[in-house]
Coordinates of C-alpha atoms in Angstrom, one line a residue:
M122 CA 20.2 5.4 15.2
D123 CA 18.6 8.0 17.6
S124 CA 20.1 11.2 16.2
K125 CA 16.8 12.2 14.7
M126 CA 14.3 12.7 17.5
M127 CA 10.6 12.2 16.9
I128 CA 7.8 13.0 19.4
P129 CA 4.7 11.2 18.3
R130 CA 1.2 12.3 19.2
V131 CA -0.6 10.1 21.7
Y132 CA -2.7 8.2 19.0
Q133 CA 0.5 7.7 16.9
A134 CA 2.3 6.2 19.9
E135 CA -0.7 3.9 20.6
I136 CA -0.8 2.6 17.0
L137 CA 3.0 2.2 17.1
E138 CA 2.8 0.0 20.2
H139 CA 0.2 -2.1 18.5
A140 CA 2.2 -2.4 15.3
K141 CA 5.3 -3.5 17.3
Q142 CA 3.4 -6.6 18.4
R143 CA 1.3 -7.7 15.4
N144 CA 0.3 -6.9 11.8
T145 CA -1.6 -3.6 11.8
I146 CA -3.7 -1.4 9.5
A147 CA -3.6 2.2 10.6
V148 CA -6.7 4.0 9.3
L149 CA -6.2 7.8 9.8
G150 CA -7.3 10.9 8.0
T151 CA -5.1 13.0 5.7
G152 CA -2.5 15.0 7.6
S153 CA -2.7 12.7 10.7
G154 CA 0.9 11.4 10.4
K155 CA 0.5 7.8 9.1
T156 CA 4.0 7.9 7.4
L157 CA 5.5 9.0 10.7
I158 CA 4.2 5.9 12.4
A159 CA 5.9 3.8 9.7
A160 CA 9.2 5.7 10.3
L161 CA 8.9 5.1 14.0
L162 CA 8.3 1.4 13.4
L163 CA 11.4 1.3 11.1
K164 CA 13.4 2.9 13.9
H165 CA 12.2 0.2 16.3
L166 CA 13.1 -2.5 13.8
S167 CA 16.5 -1.0 12.9
P168 CA 18.5 -3.6 14.8
T169 CA 17.4 -6.2 12.3
L170 CA 18.2 -3.9 9.4
L171 CA 21.7 -3.1 10.7
R172 CA 23.1 -6.5 11.4
E173 CA 26.6 -7.1 10.2
D174 CA 26.1 -10.8 9.5
V175 CA 24.5 -10.8 6.0
D176 CA 22.7 -14.1 6.8
E177 CA 21.0 -12.5 9.7
R178 CA 20.4 -9.1 8.2
R179 CA 16.9 -8.1 7.1
W180 CA 15.4 -5.3 4.9
A181 CA 12.3 -3.1 5.0
F182 CA 10.0 -2.2 2.2
F183 CA 7.6 0.7 1.9
I184 CA 5.3 0.0 -1.0
C185 CA 3.4 2.8 -2.8
N186 CA 0.6 2.8 -5.3
V187 CA 1.9 5.5 -7.5
V188 CA 5.4 7.0 -8.4
P189 CA 4.9 10.5 -6.8
L190 CA 4.2 8.9 -3.4
V191 CA 7.4 7.0 -3.7
Y192 CA 9.3 10.2 -3.6
Q193 CA 7.1 11.9 -1.0
Q194 CA 7.1 9.0 1.5
S195 CA 10.8 8.3 1.1
A196 CA 11.5 12.0 2.0
V197 CA 9.5 11.5 5.3
I198 CA 11.4 8.3 6.2
R199 CA 14.8 10.0 5.4
A200 CA 13.9 13.0 7.5
H201 CA 13.0 10.9 10.6
T202 CA 15.5 8.0 10.5
D203 CA 19.2 7.6 9.8
L204 CA 18.6 4.5 7.7
R205 CA 19.8 4.4 4.1
V206 CA 16.7 4.7 1.9
A207 CA 16.5 3.7 -1.8
I208 CA 13.9 5.0 -4.1
V209 CA 12.8 2.6 -6.8
H210 CA 10.2 2.7 -9.5
G211 CA 9.7 1.2 -12.9
D212 CA 11.0 2.3 -16.2
D213 CA 10.6 1.1 -19.8
K214 CA 13.8 -0.8 -19.9
G215 CA 13.9 -3.1 -17.0
I216 CA 12.5 -4.1 -13.6
G217 CA 13.4 -1.0 -11.8
L218 CA 15.2 2.3 -11.8
L219 CA 17.0 3.3 -8.6
A220 CA 16.6 7.0 -8.3
E221 CA 18.8 9.3 -6.2
D222 CA 21.4 6.6 -5.6
S223 CA 23.4 7.8 -2.6
R224 CA 26.6 6.3 -3.9
R225 CA 26.5 7.4 -7.5
E226 CA 25.9 10.6 -9.4
K227 CA 23.4 9.0 -11.8
N228 CA 20.4 6.8 -11.4
S229 CA 21.1 3.1 -11.5
A230 CA 19.1 0.5 -13.5
C231 CA 18.2 -2.6 -11.5
N232 CA 17.8 -5.3 -14.2
S233 CA 19.5 -8.3 -12.7
A234 CA 20.0 -10.2 -9.5
A235 CA 23.6 -8.7 -9.3
D236 CA 22.2 -5.1 -9.7
W237 CA 19.8 -5.7 -6.9
Q238 CA 22.4 -7.3 -4.6
L239 CA 24.5 -4.1 -4.9
Q240 CA 21.5 -2.1 -3.7
F241 CA 20.8 -4.5 -0.8
D242 CA 24.4 -4.2 0.3
E243 CA 24.0 -0.4 0.4
H244 CA 20.5 0.3 1.7
H245 CA 18.3 -0.6 4.6
V246 CA 14.9 0.5 3.4
F247 CA 13.4 0.4 -0.1
V248 CA 10.6 2.7 -1.0
M249 CA 9.1 1.5 -4.3
T250 CA 6.0 1.0 -6.4
A251 CA 4.0 -2.1 -5.9
Q252 CA 4.6 -3.6 -9.4
V253 CA 8.4 -3.3 -9.0
F254 CA 8.3 -5.1 -5.7
L255 CA 6.0 -7.8 -7.2
D256 CA 8.4 -8.2 -10.1
L257 CA 11.4 -8.4 -7.7
L258 CA 9.7 -11.3 -5.9
R259 CA 8.5 -13.1 -9.0
R260 CA 12.0 -13.0 -10.5
K261 CA 13.4 -14.4 -7.3
Y262 CA 15.8 -11.5 -6.9
F263 CA 14.6 -11.3 -3.2
E264 CA 13.1 -13.8 -0.8
L265 CA 10.3 -12.5 1.4
R266 CA 11.7 -14.3 4.4
K267 CA 14.6 -11.7 4.4
A268 CA 12.2 -8.8 4.9
S269 CA 11.6 -7.4 8.4
L270 CA 8.8 -5.2 7.4
I271 CA 6.5 -4.5 4.5
A272 CA 4.5 -1.3 4.8
F273 CA 1.6 -0.8 2.2
D274 CA 0.7 2.8 1.6
E275 CA -2.9 3.5 0.7
C276 CA -3.7 -0.2 1.3
H277 CA -7.3 0.3 0.5
H278 CA -6.2 -0.1 -3.2
C279 CA -6.8 -3.8 -3.3
P280 CA -9.0 -4.9 -6.2
S281 CA -8.6 -8.5 -7.2
N282 CA -5.8 -7.9 -9.7
H283 CA -3.9 -5.2 -7.8
P284 CA -0.2 -5.8 -7.1
Y285 CA -0.8 -5.4 -3.4
R286 CA -3.1 -8.4 -3.4
Q287 CA -0.8 -10.4 -5.6
I288 CA 2.2 -9.8 -3.3
M289 CA 0.2 -11.2 -0.4
A290 CA -1.4 -14.1 -2.3
E291 CA 1.6 -15.2 -4.3
H292 CA 4.4 -14.7 -1.7
Y293 CA 3.3 -13.7 1.8
D294 CA 0.7 -16.5 2.1
R295 CA 3.2 -19.1 0.7
T296 CA 6.0 -18.2 3.2
R297 CA 6.4 -20.2 6.3
R298 CA 4.6 -18.5 9.2
D299 CA 7.8 -18.3 11.3
L300 CA 9.6 -16.5 8.5
I301 CA 7.0 -14.0 7.4
P302 CA 7.7 -10.3 7.7
Q303 CA 5.7 -7.8 9.7
I304 CA 3.0 -6.0 7.8
L305 CA 1.9 -2.4 8.3
G306 CA -1.0 -1.1 6.2
L307 CA -1.7 2.7 6.0
S308 CA -5.1 3.8 4.9
A309 CA -7.5 6.7 4.9
P310 CA -11.1 6.5 6.1
P311 CA -13.7 6.0 3.3
I312 CA -14.5 9.7 3.1
F313 CA -10.9 10.3 1.8
M314 CA -10.7 7.4 -0.6
S315 CA -12.1 9.1 -3.7
H316 CA -8.8 10.9 -4.3
T317 CA -5.1 10.6 -3.6
P318 CA -4.4 12.6 -0.4
P319 CA -1.3 14.7 -0.1
V320 CA 1.6 13.2 1.8
D321 CA 1.3 13.3 5.6
P322 CA 4.5 13.2 7.6

């Protein structure tokens, strides 16, 4: 999984080393490479994502606040890793719409446990909107203990009713401590929080 070489800046490498050891929130300005840190962490965790034994295998999730960022951030992860990345966001017919399915010419609707299992069989990383991930957990199509990493993009979006907060309260906090996934939060400093920043690789 090392065919795509990445040379992080010093501060990115320092944050990465911290994130390898414990849950981390990376607060960096626009254009400072927050998503690259996530990609490097995914690369570090790739042995857990590539296990042949399905009972031992884990998956990673990169959660975004809005649909455009799902596409932008997935492009960064694809550019810097060899992991198979699925793009998922909501539609008006079901829990999720898998866009740019690498195995099919058309998008695939994910409306049942069987639909999702097919995607788990084919992908290592899921980049999706927060509401889709919350619905996935609420419908018990996925157990949080099977996740290796959950990365929250723009994690400062956490009012009391936000899906980010509900994911943590309803599922993360209720999962056994020895089974919880690693958490990476990506956030901009307060000066940047009044608007959605462009994607930063």
